[in-house]
Short mmCIF file of C-alpha atoms in Angstrom, two decimals:
data_model
loop_
_atom_site.label_atom_id
_atom_site.label_comp_id
_atom_site.label_asym_id
_atom_site.label_seq_id
_atom_site.Cartn_x
_atom_site.Cartn_y
_atom_site.Cartn_z
CA SER A 1 217.53 59.51 27.39
CA SER A 2 220.99 59.36 25.94
CA GLY A 3 223.51 62.15 25.52
CA ILE A 4 226.10 64.11 27.43
CA ASN A 5 224.07 64.39 30.65
CA ALA A 6 223.61 60.61 30.75
CA GLU A 7 227.31 60.10 30.11
CA TYR A 8 228.23 62.42 32.98
CA GLY A 9 225.71 60.62 35.18
CA GLY A 10 227.16 57.26 34.18
CA GLU A 11 230.68 58.34 35.08
CA ALA A 12 229.46 59.64 38.47
CA LEU A 13 227.66 56.36 39.17
CA ARG A 14 230.72 54.34 38.18
CA ARG A 15 232.90 56.29 40.59
CA VAL A 16 230.65 55.89 43.63
CA PHE A 17 229.99 52.22 42.88
CA ASP A 18 233.71 51.51 42.43
CA ALA A 19 234.49 53.37 45.66
CA GLY A 20 231.89 51.37 47.54
CA THR A 21 230.18 54.61 48.66
CA ILE A 22 226.82 53.22 47.64
CA LYS A 23 225.57 50.02 46.03
CA ARG A 24 223.69 49.76 42.74
CA GLU A 25 220.57 48.45 44.50
CA GLU A 26 220.51 51.59 46.67
CA VAL A 27 220.00 53.87 43.65
CA PHE A 28 216.80 54.17 41.60
CA VAL A 29 217.69 55.05 38.01
CA THR A 30 215.16 56.18 35.40
CA GLY A 31 215.78 56.44 31.67
CA LYS A 32 213.61 57.58 28.78
CA LEU A 33 212.98 56.22 25.31
CA THR A 34 213.41 59.08 22.86
CA ALA A 35 210.80 59.98 20.23
CA THR A 36 213.11 58.77 17.45
CA HIS A 37 213.11 55.21 18.81
CA GLN A 38 209.41 54.32 18.98
CA ARG A 39 209.48 51.75 16.19
CA PRO A 40 209.40 48.41 18.02
CA GLU A 41 212.65 47.24 16.45
CA ARG A 42 214.39 50.45 17.64
CA VAL A 43 213.23 50.26 21.27
CA PRO A 44 215.98 47.80 22.34
CA GLU A 45 218.57 49.99 20.64
CA GLY A 46 217.37 53.06 22.56
CA CYS A 47 217.49 51.23 25.87
CA ALA A 48 220.92 49.77 25.12
CA GLN A 49 222.30 53.24 24.40
CA THR A 50 220.96 54.56 27.70
CA LEU A 51 222.44 51.61 29.60
CA SER A 52 225.77 52.15 27.85
CA ASP A 53 225.81 55.88 28.64
CA LEU A 54 224.95 55.21 32.28
CA LYS A 55 227.32 52.24 32.53
CA LEU A 56 224.55 50.07 33.98
CA ASP A 57 223.21 46.56 33.40
CA TYR A 58 219.57 47.48 34.05
CA LEU A 59 217.25 50.44 34.66
CA ASP A 60 214.84 50.63 37.57
CA LEU A 61 212.36 52.51 35.38
CA TYR A 62 212.20 53.17 31.63
CA LEU A 63 209.68 55.66 30.26
CA ILE A 64 208.33 56.46 26.81
CA HIS A 65 209.39 60.11 26.87
CA THR A 66 206.53 61.43 24.75
CA PRO A 67 203.55 60.07 22.84
CA MET A 68 204.89 61.85 19.74
CA HIS A 69 207.09 59.73 17.47
CA LEU A 70 209.68 61.36 15.22
CA THR A 71 211.56 60.16 12.17
CA PRO A 72 214.69 58.20 13.23
CA ASP A 73 217.07 60.79 11.73
CA PHE A 74 215.32 63.79 13.28
CA ASN A 75 217.73 66.63 14.15
CA PHE A 76 216.69 67.99 17.55
CA GLU A 77 219.06 70.94 17.15
CA LYS A 78 216.85 72.17 14.29
CA ALA A 79 213.52 71.55 16.03
CA ASN A 80 212.69 75.28 16.10
CA GLU A 81 213.16 75.47 12.36
CA LEU A 82 211.69 72.13 11.30
CA GLY A 83 208.85 71.50 13.73
CA ALA A 84 207.83 67.89 14.21
CA ILE A 85 208.64 65.36 11.49
CA PRO A 86 206.55 62.32 12.48
CA ASP A 87 207.92 58.85 11.83
CA PRO A 88 206.40 57.82 8.47
CA GLN A 89 205.99 54.27 9.78
CA ASN A 90 203.63 55.66 12.45
CA PRO A 91 204.38 53.05 15.15
CA SER A 92 201.34 52.49 17.34
CA PHE A 93 201.33 52.68 21.12
CA ALA A 94 200.65 48.93 21.12
CA GLU A 95 203.80 48.23 19.09
CA THR A 96 206.04 50.48 21.17
CA TRP A 97 204.63 49.31 24.48
CA GLY A 98 204.96 45.67 23.46
CA ALA A 99 208.65 46.25 22.79
CA MET A 100 208.99 47.97 26.18
CA GLU A 101 207.44 44.92 27.86
CA LYS A 102 210.06 42.70 26.23
CA LEU A 103 212.77 44.81 27.89
CA VAL A 104 211.26 43.93 31.27
CA GLU A 105 211.05 40.26 30.35
CA ALA A 106 214.72 40.33 29.27
CA GLY A 107 215.81 41.95 32.54
CA TYR A 108 216.96 45.28 31.10
CA CYS A 109 214.28 47.25 32.99
CA ARG A 110 212.57 46.56 36.28
CA ASN A 111 209.58 48.82 35.53
CA ILE A 112 208.23 50.72 32.53
CA GLY A 113 206.04 53.79 32.31
CA LEU A 114 204.95 56.88 30.40
CA SER A 115 205.74 60.58 30.28
CA ASN A 116 203.72 63.50 28.87
CA PHE A 117 200.76 61.30 27.85
CA ASN A 118 197.17 62.51 28.15
CA ILE A 119 194.29 60.38 29.44
CA LYS A 120 193.10 59.23 26.02
CA GLN A 121 196.60 58.14 25.09
CA MET A 122 197.07 56.32 28.39
CA ASP A 123 193.79 54.49 27.79
CA GLU A 124 195.19 53.24 24.49
CA VAL A 125 198.24 51.83 26.25
CA LEU A 126 196.23 50.23 29.05
CA ARG A 127 193.96 48.43 26.56
CA VAL A 128 196.91 46.45 25.20
CA ALA A 129 199.27 46.30 28.19
CA LYS A 130 200.33 42.95 29.62
CA ILE A 131 202.59 44.89 31.99
CA ARG A 132 200.82 48.00 33.24
CA PRO A 133 202.63 51.35 33.35
CA ALA A 134 204.26 51.81 36.75
CA CYS A 135 204.04 55.58 36.58
CA LEU A 136 203.18 58.67 34.59
CA GLN A 137 205.68 61.52 34.68
CA VAL A 138 204.19 64.93 33.83
CA GLU A 139 204.55 68.61 34.60
CA SER A 140 202.69 69.54 37.78
CA HIS A 141 202.74 72.45 40.26
CA PRO A 142 200.15 74.90 41.70
CA HIS A 143 199.87 76.67 38.32
CA LEU A 144 199.06 73.28 36.72
CA PRO A 145 197.76 70.84 39.37
CA ASN A 146 196.61 68.39 36.67
CA LEU A 147 193.74 67.20 38.86
CA GLU A 148 191.88 65.16 36.24
CA LEU A 149 195.05 63.31 35.26
CA LEU A 150 195.95 62.78 38.92
CA GLU A 151 192.56 61.25 39.68
CA TYR A 152 192.86 59.03 36.61
CA CYS A 153 196.22 57.72 37.83
CA LYS A 154 194.80 57.03 41.28
CA ARG A 155 191.92 55.03 39.78
CA GLU A 156 194.28 53.03 37.60
CA ASP A 157 196.87 52.55 40.38
CA ILE A 158 199.57 54.33 38.39
CA ALA A 159 202.09 56.45 40.30
CA PHE A 160 201.87 60.15 39.44
CA VAL A 161 205.32 61.77 39.27
CA ALA A 162 205.57 65.56 38.99
CA TYR A 163 208.38 67.23 37.09
CA SER A 164 209.06 70.99 37.23
CA PRO A 165 207.36 71.30 40.65
CA LEU A 166 208.77 74.83 40.97
CA THR A 167 207.36 75.72 37.51
CA SER A 168 210.17 77.01 35.30
CA PRO A 169 211.42 80.37 36.60
CA GLY A 170 212.61 82.56 33.76
CA LYS A 171 210.87 80.55 31.02
CA ARG A 172 208.26 83.30 30.57
CA PRO A 173 209.98 86.71 30.53
CA GLY A 174 208.20 89.29 32.65
CA GLU A 175 206.16 86.74 34.61
CA ALA A 176 206.55 86.68 38.39
CA SER A 177 207.96 83.42 39.71
CA ILE A 178 205.65 81.22 41.74
CA LEU A 179 208.43 81.25 44.32
CA GLU A 180 207.44 84.89 44.90
CA ASN A 181 203.72 84.10 45.23
CA GLU A 182 202.29 85.68 48.39
CA LEU A 183 200.47 82.53 49.51
CA VAL A 184 203.49 80.30 48.90
CA ARG A 185 205.71 82.65 50.90
CA GLU A 186 203.13 82.91 53.70
CA ILE A 187 202.95 79.10 54.05
CA ALA A 188 206.75 78.89 53.87
CA GLU A 189 207.10 81.35 56.75
CA ARG A 190 204.54 79.38 58.76
CA HIS A 191 206.62 76.21 58.43
CA ASN A 192 210.04 77.90 58.65
CA ALA A 193 210.77 76.55 55.19
CA SER A 194 211.71 77.99 51.79
CA PRO A 195 209.11 78.54 49.04
CA ALA A 196 210.80 75.76 47.03
CA GLN A 197 210.46 73.34 49.93
CA ILE A 198 206.74 74.18 50.18
CA LEU A 199 206.21 73.42 46.49
CA ILE A 200 208.04 70.11 46.82
CA ARG A 201 206.10 69.19 49.95
CA TYR A 202 202.88 70.12 48.11
CA GLN A 203 203.46 67.21 45.73
CA ILE A 204 204.42 64.80 48.50
CA ASP A 205 201.34 65.61 50.55
CA LYS A 206 199.15 64.94 47.50
CA GLY A 207 200.71 61.46 47.34
CA ASN A 208 202.81 62.21 44.27
CA GLY A 209 206.38 61.45 43.38
CA VAL A 210 208.38 64.59 42.64
CA ILE A 211 211.49 65.36 40.61
CA VAL A 212 213.42 68.57 41.24
CA LYS A 213 216.23 69.73 38.97
CA SER A 214 219.18 71.70 40.30
CA VAL A 215 222.94 71.86 39.79
CA THR A 216 223.56 73.97 42.90
CA PRO A 217 224.74 71.85 45.87
CA SER A 218 223.08 74.07 48.49
CA ARG A 219 219.74 73.94 46.68
CA ILE A 220 219.98 70.18 46.22
CA THR A 221 220.51 69.85 49.98
CA GLU A 222 217.59 72.20 50.68
CA ASN A 223 215.30 70.36 48.28
CA LEU A 224 215.91 67.10 50.13
CA ALA A 225 215.18 68.62 53.55
CA VAL A 226 211.41 68.30 53.36
CA THR A 227 210.73 65.30 55.62
CA ASP A 228 210.39 67.07 58.96
CA PHE A 229 207.14 68.92 58.22
CA SER A 230 203.94 68.45 56.23
CA LEU A 231 201.23 70.69 54.83
CA SER A 232 197.70 70.62 56.14
CA PRO A 233 194.90 69.55 53.78
CA ASP A 234 193.71 73.17 53.80
CA GLU A 235 197.14 74.44 52.76
CA VAL A 236 197.27 71.89 49.92
CA SER A 237 193.81 73.04 48.75
CA GLN A 238 194.84 76.70 48.91
CA LEU A 239 197.91 76.03 46.78
CA THR A 240 195.88 74.04 44.25
CA ALA A 241 193.45 76.97 43.97
CA ILE A 242 196.22 79.27 42.74
CA SER A 243 195.59 77.92 39.23
CA ASP A 244 191.99 79.15 39.33
CA SER A 245 193.21 82.75 39.39
CA LEU A 246 195.31 82.45 36.22
CA PRO A 247 193.92 84.65 33.39
CA GLY A 248 193.66 81.70 31.02
CA GLY A 249 192.48 79.15 33.59
CA PRO A 250 194.41 76.15 35.00
CA SER A 251 195.61 74.77 31.66
CA SER A 252 197.31 78.09 30.88
CA GLY A 253 199.77 77.33 33.67
CA ARG A 254 201.58 74.75 31.55
CA TYR A 255 205.17 75.76 30.87
CA PHE A 256 206.24 72.84 28.70
CA THR A 257 203.83 72.92 25.75
CA PHE A 258 206.17 71.55 23.03
CA PRO A 259 205.17 74.46 20.75
CA ASN A 260 207.55 73.39 17.97
CA PHE A 261 205.67 70.10 17.66
CA ARG A 262 202.10 71.42 17.57
CA ASN A 263 201.77 70.06 14.04
CA HIS A 264 202.19 66.49 15.33
CA PRO A 265 198.96 64.43 15.24
CA ARG A 266 199.80 62.89 18.64
CA HIS A 267 200.62 66.15 20.42
CA PRO A 268 199.20 65.51 23.92
CA PHE A 269 197.98 69.00 24.81
CA LEU A 270 196.20 70.27 21.67
CA ASP A 271 192.75 69.83 23.23
CA GLU A 272 193.54 72.05 26.21
CA LYS A 273 191.59 75.28 26.23
#
């Protein structure tokens, strides 16, 4: 994605590369194609903007951020007011994915993948793909283990990458954080680890990639310190079972539902009960 965060990231990368602290090939950088750039002729423009913001010559991974396309002039700041305004040209997955493949062929991306797609939508991409998706990035944690999607990715040899592995504390006012869950804290005490470390390790021990967001240096350090222990298969199963106790069932544990875009015909989660 482009924007101020990418620009800050690009400046940080430039500084460490210029200082010789690390080399470009030692860093794995992922970017995302925004919903306003899904027309095939706009895909190169979206990638070029991300590369410019990040001050890079190539991306290690480039993802279609969402299956939902939006009109090119969509104003994200007014999303609450406007809802989704689909691109009237209705670019197909085949068209967008074909343009993504050309980015790989041109050397702008090493790998390409998907984010926030459901199984039916991924099937549509796989039917036309010359270059298969390297990964699927989706929300996943013990409130939303996404087991059916995970098994699908394993069958198709697509890496499953979990975002928001700690759920989203504070997103639902009045709801207790999963970091305070009795089972999570019990397992954390058993391993002399923090609840956050347990939730990160939960993804690793399921064979998933995991992305944790933090701007606090101490928490970033803590989140990385998860390589000296592992969870038992029984502990992983116990954590997965937390979703069964949710009042609305496992799918009710989703925090990122894109409610402003529920009018979009390609909203990925409308069929969830």
